[in-house]
Amino acid sequence: MDLVKRQVKGVFLLTLLPLFVACVDTDDATKGVSLTVQLTSTDDVVAASLGGQTVTLRSREGRTIELTTDALGRATLSELTPDVYNISANWSIGKEITVAGSLAEQLIKEPTVLTMEMHSHLVSKLLIGKVYMANSKDKNGVNYLNGSYMELFNQGDDTVDVAGLYIGLLESNSEQAYTLENLHEQHADSVVLLKQIFRIPTTAPHLVEPGGTVLLCNSAIDHSEFSDMEHSLLDADYEAKDVQKMVTNNPDVPALETTYLQSTSNMSNMNLTRGGPTGVVIFQTDEDPLLWPRTYKYPNTATTGAQWVLMPKRLIMDGVDILHRKNSGVDTSTKRLYDDIDAGYIALNTINGLDGEVIYRKTSDRKGANGHLLLVDTNNSGNDFQTSKTIKPREYDAPNGN
């Protein structure tokens, strides 16, 4: 009897083992799938340049794969490891036009064909070179929020007068006031939402040499006295003065003109949202921004509360989309800028900042006509910007970090 029991028990275990093994498919996780990325453009000049271009795939873990398009603008790969990828491409047409396109957070786990629209962009002489909004902890471990600044950079070969230049800060609600889909529905992709507009004064010319910078801040003092992660902004060109006097201002530094501030906010300095989202655009116009239409939160049926200025997209010289990083990663669905302004995005490496991290443009391996420094400008913040905890105002990396 015992022998029969032992035999039955043995048969039972042997029959279970293959069933258990069959449930685990170790090949599925690594089995490659095919991918085709088709570049397209409605611009005839861009469409003629789609062949022979590099398409870059970046996984969440930082793996990078580069593909080359055929004559029809098609890049293919027969064996791609399933994962989530950011896909981008960019190139220049002469010295005046950059072309860029991107597809964010694409989950590829089966044979896939993607279409990526490419957008052309006139090269701007004046670029947004740096945005610092992460802030830091002071020497006593308390949040230090006064050292925010941004920096503009003259990319051109000629001296630029920045007097009259406007700086616009995009809507940055945690619950987005208007998505790009909402803007497409109501405004045919023609406007962006601004919560604040500042202007460099026109009382006198402000000439910026090729490779020169313009430093704009909220408090033009030496912040390194209060935090080891901050820097001196004593040489700032302009300061957004705080009418509430909650932030220390420097009477020796000229004031940025405040063109528009949301009526529901008493903030008169630059509202660079710590941790993001923080979108910035620069533009020049003879129009009066105060005469531009305004909107409440989508679908614009409210009669009270916060309003945003509807700025014409056609006026934007440069823009950067800085998104918020959550525990699950960057929320790419909250982009505020269209792909023809910023085909990608950048984000801090931390969720809420406070570590002195600055977002700044990479240095190009090219030089200007006068031998001056050039920054990378592919119209895609994911390609153009990087972060640092040590780089100083008016300072940029050498090519490849050397």
Short mmCIF file of C-alpha atoms in Angstrom, two decimals:
data_model
loop_
_atom_site.label_atom_id
_atom_site.label_comp_id
_atom_site.label_asym_id
_atom_site.label_seq_id
_atom_site.Cartn_x
_atom_site.Cartn_y
_atom_site.Cartn_z
CA MET A 1 0.00 0.00 0.00
CA ASP A 2 2.75 2.44 0.92
CA LEU A 3 4.52 1.60 -2.33
CA VAL A 4 1.40 2.47 -4.34
CA LYS A 5 1.08 5.79 -2.51
CA ARG A 6 4.68 6.70 -3.20
CA GLN A 7 4.31 5.84 -6.88
CA VAL A 8 1.14 7.93 -7.27
CA LYS A 9 2.75 10.85 -5.47
CA GLY A 10 5.77 10.66 -7.75
CA VAL A 11 3.64 10.62 -10.89
CA PHE A 12 1.69 13.64 -9.62
CA LEU A 13 4.82 15.70 -9.04
CA LEU A 14 6.31 14.78 -12.41
CA THR A 15 3.16 15.81 -14.24
CA LEU A 16 3.02 19.17 -12.41
CA LEU A 17 6.60 20.15 -13.22
CA PRO A 18 6.21 20.48 -17.02
CA LEU A 19 2.96 22.41 -16.54
CA PHE A 20 4.70 24.93 -14.29
CA VAL A 21 7.63 25.34 -16.67
CA ALA A 22 5.29 25.86 -19.62
CA CYS A 23 3.70 28.88 -17.93
CA VAL A 24 6.98 30.84 -17.96
CA ASP A 25 7.99 32.03 -21.45
CA THR A 26 11.50 33.31 -20.97
CA ASP A 27 11.77 34.24 -24.64
CA ASP A 28 8.91 36.80 -24.63
CA ALA A 29 10.86 39.43 -22.69
CA THR A 30 13.79 39.47 -25.08
CA LYS A 31 12.24 38.46 -28.39
CA GLY A 32 12.86 41.26 -30.88
CA VAL A 33 10.04 42.96 -32.81
CA SER A 34 10.13 44.96 -36.01
CA LEU A 35 9.84 48.75 -36.07
CA THR A 36 9.38 51.18 -38.94
CA VAL A 37 9.50 54.94 -38.42
CA GLN A 38 8.21 56.94 -41.38
CA LEU A 39 9.26 60.60 -41.46
CA THR A 40 6.77 62.95 -43.11
CA SER A 41 6.40 66.68 -43.73
CA THR A 42 3.94 68.99 -45.45
CA ASP A 43 6.83 71.36 -46.19
CA ASP A 44 8.23 70.60 -49.66
CA VAL A 45 11.75 71.69 -48.68
CA VAL A 46 11.75 69.43 -45.63
CA ALA A 47 10.10 66.57 -47.53
CA ALA A 48 12.95 66.65 -50.05
CA SER A 49 15.49 66.12 -47.24
CA LEU A 50 13.96 63.11 -45.45
CA GLY A 51 16.37 60.56 -46.91
CA GLY A 52 19.67 59.71 -45.25
CA GLN A 53 18.74 61.18 -41.87
CA THR A 54 19.42 59.73 -38.42
CA VAL A 55 16.50 58.57 -36.27
CA THR A 56 17.42 58.08 -32.61
CA LEU A 57 15.64 55.72 -30.20
CA ARG A 58 16.25 56.11 -26.46
CA SER A 59 14.86 53.66 -23.92
CA ARG A 60 13.89 54.66 -20.39
CA GLU A 61 17.10 53.01 -19.19
CA GLY A 62 19.18 55.21 -21.50
CA ARG A 63 19.96 52.69 -24.26
CA THR A 64 20.41 54.49 -27.58
CA ILE A 65 19.85 53.09 -31.06
CA GLU A 66 20.47 55.08 -34.24
CA LEU A 67 18.81 54.24 -37.55
CA THR A 68 19.24 55.83 -40.98
CA THR A 69 16.30 56.65 -43.23
CA ASP A 70 16.09 55.43 -46.80
CA ALA A 71 15.31 57.65 -49.78
CA LEU A 72 11.63 57.70 -48.78
CA GLY A 73 12.37 58.85 -45.23
CA ARG A 74 11.76 55.43 -43.73
CA ALA A 75 13.89 53.92 -40.94
CA THR A 76 13.47 50.23 -40.15
CA LEU A 77 14.77 47.75 -37.59
CA SER A 78 13.87 44.08 -37.70
CA GLU A 79 14.87 43.11 -34.14
CA LEU A 80 14.07 45.70 -31.47
CA THR A 81 13.91 44.77 -27.79
CA PRO A 82 10.38 45.54 -26.50
CA ASP A 83 10.45 48.63 -24.30
CA VAL A 84 9.27 52.23 -24.02
CA TYR A 85 11.21 54.51 -26.36
CA ASN A 86 11.56 58.22 -27.04
CA ILE A 87 12.13 58.66 -30.77
CA SER A 88 13.55 61.78 -32.40
CA ALA A 89 15.25 63.11 -35.50
CA ASN A 90 16.77 66.48 -36.34
CA TRP A 91 18.99 68.06 -38.97
CA SER A 92 19.81 71.40 -40.58
CA ILE A 93 19.05 72.74 -44.03
CA GLY A 94 21.74 75.30 -44.70
CA LYS A 95 22.44 77.78 -41.91
CA GLU A 96 18.94 79.17 -41.62
CA ILE A 97 16.64 76.18 -41.04
CA THR A 98 16.56 73.39 -38.49
CA VAL A 99 14.25 70.39 -38.83
CA ALA A 100 13.04 68.38 -35.85
CA GLY A 101 10.44 65.86 -34.82
CA SER A 102 9.84 63.49 -31.93
CA LEU A 103 7.55 60.80 -30.54
CA ALA A 104 7.55 60.52 -26.76
CA GLU A 105 7.05 57.43 -24.60
CA GLN A 106 6.24 54.93 -27.34
CA LEU A 107 5.53 51.45 -25.97
CA ILE A 108 6.82 49.01 -28.60
CA LYS A 109 6.08 45.37 -27.81
CA GLU A 110 4.84 44.07 -31.18
CA PRO A 111 5.58 44.82 -34.85
CA THR A 112 5.00 48.57 -35.13
CA VAL A 113 4.82 51.24 -37.82
CA LEU A 114 5.03 54.87 -36.61
CA THR A 115 4.69 58.14 -38.48
CA MET A 116 6.74 61.09 -37.23
CA GLU A 117 5.90 64.57 -38.50
CA MET A 118 8.96 66.75 -39.09
CA HIS A 119 8.76 70.50 -38.51
CA SER A 120 11.01 73.23 -39.86
CA HIS A 121 12.16 76.14 -37.73
CA LEU A 122 14.09 79.27 -38.64
CA VAL A 123 17.31 79.45 -36.68
CA SER A 124 16.99 82.18 -34.06
CA LYS A 125 19.91 84.43 -33.24
CA LEU A 126 18.68 84.72 -29.66
CA LEU A 127 18.16 81.52 -27.67
CA ILE A 128 16.98 80.57 -24.21
CA GLY A 129 20.29 79.30 -22.87
CA LYS A 130 19.51 78.44 -19.28
CA VAL A 131 16.61 78.13 -16.82
CA TYR A 132 17.13 77.69 -13.08
CA MET A 133 13.98 77.06 -11.08
CA ALA A 134 14.88 73.98 -8.99
CA ASN A 135 16.15 76.10 -6.08
CA SER A 136 17.88 74.51 -3.09
CA LYS A 137 18.22 74.08 0.65
CA ASP A 138 19.96 76.79 2.63
CA LYS A 139 22.80 76.16 5.06
CA ASN A 140 20.26 75.33 7.77
CA GLY A 141 18.39 72.81 5.62
CA VAL A 142 15.45 75.13 4.95
CA ASN A 143 13.98 75.55 1.44
CA TYR A 144 15.74 78.44 -0.32
CA LEU A 145 13.59 79.74 -3.19
CA ASN A 146 15.07 83.12 -4.11
CA GLY A 147 17.85 82.23 -6.55
CA SER A 148 15.77 81.51 -9.68
CA TYR A 149 17.01 82.94 -12.97
CA MET A 150 17.10 82.46 -16.71
CA GLU A 151 19.69 83.30 -19.29
CA LEU A 152 19.49 84.31 -22.96
CA PHE A 153 22.31 83.66 -25.42
CA ASN A 154 23.24 85.44 -28.68
CA GLN A 155 23.82 82.62 -31.15
CA GLY A 156 24.26 84.92 -34.13
CA ASP A 157 27.33 86.40 -35.79
CA ASP A 158 26.16 89.98 -35.22
CA THR A 159 25.53 92.11 -32.17
CA VAL A 160 21.88 92.02 -31.08
CA ASP A 161 19.90 94.77 -29.34
CA VAL A 162 17.58 93.00 -26.89
CA ALA A 163 15.76 96.15 -25.75
CA GLY A 164 12.04 95.49 -26.15
CA LEU A 165 12.37 91.70 -26.11
CA TYR A 166 9.48 89.93 -24.39
CA ILE A 167 9.75 86.92 -22.08
CA GLY A 168 6.61 84.83 -21.66
CA LEU A 169 6.00 82.19 -19.00
CA LEU A 170 3.54 79.49 -19.97
CA GLU A 171 0.50 78.32 -18.05
CA SER A 172 1.73 75.86 -15.41
CA ASN A 173 -1.28 74.60 -13.46
CA SER A 174 -0.96 71.12 -11.99
CA GLU A 175 -4.33 70.50 -13.64
CA GLN A 176 -3.56 71.76 -17.13
CA ALA A 177 -5.79 74.69 -18.16
CA TYR A 178 -5.61 73.83 -21.87
CA THR A 179 -4.08 70.75 -23.44
CA LEU A 180 -2.65 70.86 -26.94
CA GLU A 181 -5.77 69.00 -28.05
CA ASN A 182 -7.93 71.73 -26.49
CA LEU A 183 -5.93 74.42 -28.28
CA HIS A 184 -6.27 72.54 -31.53
CA GLU A 185 -10.03 72.33 -31.05
CA GLN A 186 -10.63 75.98 -30.16
CA HIS A 187 -7.70 77.85 -31.72
CA ALA A 188 -6.41 75.69 -34.58
CA ASP A 189 -2.90 75.38 -33.06
CA SER A 190 -2.33 79.14 -33.39
CA VAL A 191 -1.76 80.27 -29.79
CA VAL A 192 -0.05 79.40 -26.51
CA LEU A 193 -1.21 80.34 -23.01
CA LEU A 194 0.91 82.79 -21.00
CA LYS A 195 0.53 83.44 -17.28
CA GLN A 196 3.15 86.20 -17.17
CA ILE A 197 4.79 88.51 -19.70
CA PHE A 198 7.91 90.58 -18.99
CA ARG A 199 9.82 92.94 -21.27
CA ILE A 200 13.38 94.19 -21.36
CA PRO A 201 13.12 97.99 -21.06
CA THR A 202 13.36 100.19 -24.14
CA THR A 203 14.69 103.22 -22.30
CA ALA A 204 18.16 102.47 -23.68
CA PRO A 205 19.72 99.98 -26.14
CA HIS A 206 21.08 96.76 -24.66
CA LEU A 207 23.64 95.37 -27.07
CA VAL A 208 24.71 91.74 -26.76
CA GLU A 209 27.84 90.61 -28.59
CA PRO A 210 27.99 87.27 -30.45
CA GLY A 211 28.30 84.56 -27.80
CA GLY A 212 27.14 87.01 -25.15
CA THR A 213 24.41 86.47 -22.56
CA VAL A 214 21.58 88.28 -20.84
CA LEU A 215 20.96 87.28 -17.22
CA LEU A 216 17.43 87.78 -15.84
CA CYS A 217 16.60 87.00 -12.21
CA ASN A 218 14.23 87.64 -9.32
CA SER A 219 16.87 88.66 -6.81
CA ALA A 220 20.22 90.07 -7.95
CA ILE A 221 22.21 89.29 -4.81
CA ASP A 222 24.92 86.79 -3.88
CA HIS A 223 22.86 83.71 -3.06
CA SER A 224 25.93 81.62 -2.28
CA GLU A 225 26.00 83.37 1.09
CA PHE A 226 22.81 81.51 2.01
CA SER A 227 23.14 78.18 0.19
CA ASP A 228 26.15 76.19 -0.95
CA MET A 229 24.18 75.16 -4.06
CA GLU A 230 23.45 78.72 -5.20
CA HIS A 231 25.50 81.31 -7.10
CA SER A 232 26.03 85.05 -7.10
CA LEU A 233 23.63 86.99 -9.33
CA LEU A 234 25.10 90.38 -8.52
CA ASP A 235 26.01 90.91 -12.18
CA ALA A 236 22.47 90.22 -13.45
CA ASP A 237 21.32 92.45 -16.30
CA TYR A 238 17.71 92.75 -15.14
CA GLU A 239 15.64 91.89 -12.11
CA ALA A 240 11.91 91.14 -11.81
CA LYS A 241 11.15 93.37 -8.83
CA ASP A 242 8.96 91.93 -6.08
CA VAL A 243 6.24 94.46 -5.16
CA GLN A 244 5.41 92.41 -2.04
CA LYS A 245 9.02 92.78 -0.89
CA MET A 246 9.16 89.08 0.04
CA VAL A 247 12.34 88.74 -2.03
CA THR A 248 15.41 90.93 -1.64
CA ASN A 249 15.92 93.13 -4.69
CA ASN A 250 19.02 94.99 -5.81
CA PRO A 251 18.43 98.71 -6.47
CA ASP A 252 21.51 98.80 -8.71
CA VAL A 253 20.02 96.33 -11.21
CA PRO A 254 17.42 97.61 -13.72
CA ALA A 255 13.87 96.29 -13.47
CA LEU A 256 12.24 94.04 -16.01
CA GLU A 257 9.00 95.62 -17.18
CA THR A 258 5.90 93.67 -16.16
CA THR A 259 3.55 93.56 -19.13
CA TYR A 260 1.04 90.99 -17.84
CA LEU A 261 0.56 89.29 -14.47
CA GLN A 262 -2.40 87.07 -13.71
CA SER A 263 -4.93 89.06 -11.73
CA THR A 264 -5.50 86.14 -9.33
CA SER A 265 -1.82 86.18 -8.32
CA ASN A 266 0.05 88.84 -6.37
CA MET A 267 3.37 87.56 -7.70
CA SER A 268 5.29 90.20 -9.64
CA ASN A 269 8.57 88.31 -9.97
CA MET A 270 9.11 85.50 -12.48
CA ASN A 271 6.96 82.54 -11.49
CA LEU A 272 9.42 79.81 -12.47
CA THR A 273 7.64 76.77 -11.06
CA ARG A 274 9.96 74.69 -8.90
CA GLY A 275 10.12 71.16 -10.23
CA GLY A 276 8.12 72.10 -13.33
CA PRO A 277 6.17 72.49 -15.45
CA THR A 278 8.00 75.65 -16.47
CA GLY A 279 7.63 76.69 -20.09
CA VAL A 280 9.41 79.78 -21.43
CA VAL A 281 9.14 81.60 -24.76
CA ILE A 282 10.81 84.73 -26.06
CA PHE A 283 9.36 87.00 -28.73
CA GLN A 284 9.42 90.45 -30.27
CA THR A 285 6.41 92.34 -31.56
CA ASP A 286 5.05 95.81 -32.25
CA GLU A 287 1.64 94.60 -31.11
CA ASP A 288 0.38 95.34 -27.61
CA PRO A 289 0.15 92.03 -25.71
CA LEU A 290 -2.45 93.58 -23.41
CA LEU A 291 -4.80 93.73 -26.40
CA TRP A 292 -4.47 90.01 -27.14
CA PRO A 293 -7.48 87.83 -26.20
CA ARG A 294 -7.55 86.07 -22.85
CA THR A 295 -9.10 82.83 -21.76
CA TYR A 296 -10.31 81.07 -18.68
CA LYS A 297 -9.62 77.39 -18.16
CA TYR A 298 -10.94 75.12 -20.92
CA PRO A 299 -13.64 75.29 -22.22
CA ASN A 300 -13.54 79.01 -21.34
CA THR A 301 -17.04 79.16 -19.93
CA ALA A 302 -16.12 80.67 -16.55
CA THR A 303 -16.65 84.36 -15.80
CA THR A 304 -14.27 84.71 -12.85
CA GLY A 305 -10.91 83.32 -11.82
CA ALA A 306 -7.53 82.97 -13.48
CA GLN A 307 -7.09 84.07 -17.08
CA TRP A 308 -4.25 83.47 -19.50
CA VAL A 309 -3.13 85.56 -22.46
CA LEU A 310 -3.55 83.86 -25.85
CA MET A 311 -0.24 84.66 -27.50
CA PRO A 312 0.08 84.20 -31.29
CA LYS A 313 2.42 81.26 -31.90
CA ARG A 314 3.83 82.91 -35.04
CA LEU A 315 5.74 85.46 -32.93
CA ILE A 316 7.80 82.97 -30.92
CA MET A 317 11.56 83.18 -31.52
CA ASP A 318 12.50 80.34 -29.16
CA GLY A 319 10.80 78.17 -26.56
CA VAL A 320 11.60 75.45 -24.08
CA ASP A 321 9.10 73.00 -22.55
CA ILE A 322 10.18 71.91 -19.05
CA LEU A 323 7.84 69.21 -17.78
CA HIS A 324 7.23 67.88 -14.29
CA ARG A 325 8.75 64.59 -13.23
CA LYS A 326 6.53 62.32 -11.17
CA ASN A 327 7.34 59.07 -9.35
CA SER A 328 6.28 57.22 -12.50
CA GLY A 329 8.40 59.39 -14.81
CA VAL A 330 7.87 62.53 -16.88
CA ASP A 331 4.25 63.21 -17.77
CA THR A 332 4.65 63.84 -21.50
CA SER A 333 0.92 64.35 -21.98
CA THR A 334 1.26 67.76 -20.34
CA LYS A 335 3.36 69.39 -23.05
CA ARG A 336 2.41 73.04 -23.51
CA LEU A 337 4.42 73.79 -26.67
CA TYR A 338 3.73 72.48 -30.16
CA ASP A 339 6.35 70.38 -31.90
CA ASP A 340 7.23 73.20 -34.31
CA ILE A 341 8.31 75.28 -31.29
CA ASP A 342 9.85 72.51 -29.20
CA ALA A 343 9.75 69.01 -30.69
CA GLY A 344 10.76 67.49 -27.34
CA TYR A 345 10.98 68.43 -23.68
CA ILE A 346 13.39 68.53 -20.76
CA ALA A 347 12.82 67.83 -17.06
CA LEU A 348 14.74 67.94 -13.81
CA ASN A 349 16.13 64.66 -12.52
CA THR A 350 14.34 65.16 -9.21
CA ILE A 351 10.60 65.41 -8.57
CA ASN A 352 10.55 68.64 -6.58
CA GLY A 353 13.96 70.19 -7.15
CA LEU A 354 15.71 71.76 -4.15
CA ASP A 355 19.07 70.35 -5.23
CA GLY A 356 20.53 73.30 -7.16
CA GLU A 357 19.96 71.63 -10.56
CA VAL A 358 20.01 74.01 -13.53
CA ILE A 359 18.77 73.28 -17.06
CA TYR A 360 21.14 74.59 -19.74
CA ARG A 361 21.93 74.20 -23.43
CA LYS A 362 24.68 71.93 -24.61
CA THR A 363 27.68 73.43 -26.34
CA SER A 364 27.95 72.82 -30.08
CA ASP A 365 31.14 71.50 -31.63
CA ARG A 366 30.82 74.31 -34.21
CA LYS A 367 32.00 77.90 -33.78
CA GLY A 368 30.50 81.19 -34.90
CA ALA A 369 31.97 83.27 -37.71
CA ASN A 370 34.02 85.19 -35.16
CA GLY A 371 35.15 82.04 -33.37
CA HIS A 372 32.58 82.54 -30.61
CA LEU A 373 30.83 79.74 -28.74
CA LEU A 374 27.69 78.24 -30.26
CA LEU A 375 25.02 76.27 -28.45
CA VAL A 376 23.06 73.28 -29.74
CA ASP A 377 19.77 74.29 -31.36
CA THR A 378 17.83 71.46 -33.02
CA ASN A 379 14.43 72.75 -31.88
CA ASN A 380 14.15 69.78 -29.52
CA SER A 381 14.82 70.37 -25.82
CA GLY A 382 15.45 66.67 -25.28
CA ASN A 383 18.46 66.96 -27.58
CA ASP A 384 19.50 70.53 -26.83
CA PHE A 385 19.47 70.77 -23.03
CA GLN A 386 21.08 68.98 -20.12
CA THR A 387 21.25 69.52 -16.36
CA SER A 388 24.00 70.33 -13.90
CA LYS A 389 24.37 71.04 -10.20
CA THR A 390 27.64 72.92 -10.59
CA ILE A 391 27.60 75.03 -13.74
CA LYS A 392 27.51 78.77 -13.02
CA PRO A 393 25.55 81.65 -14.56
CA ARG A 394 26.96 82.72 -17.97
CA GLU A 395 28.94 79.48 -18.10
CA TYR A 396 28.51 76.64 -20.64
CA ASP A 397 30.16 73.28 -21.11
CA ALA A 398 32.85 72.62 -23.68
CA PRO A 399 31.87 70.18 -26.47
CA ASN A 400 31.26 66.63 -25.18
CA GLY A 401 31.79 67.84 -21.65
CA ASN A 402 35.52 68.42 -22.14
#
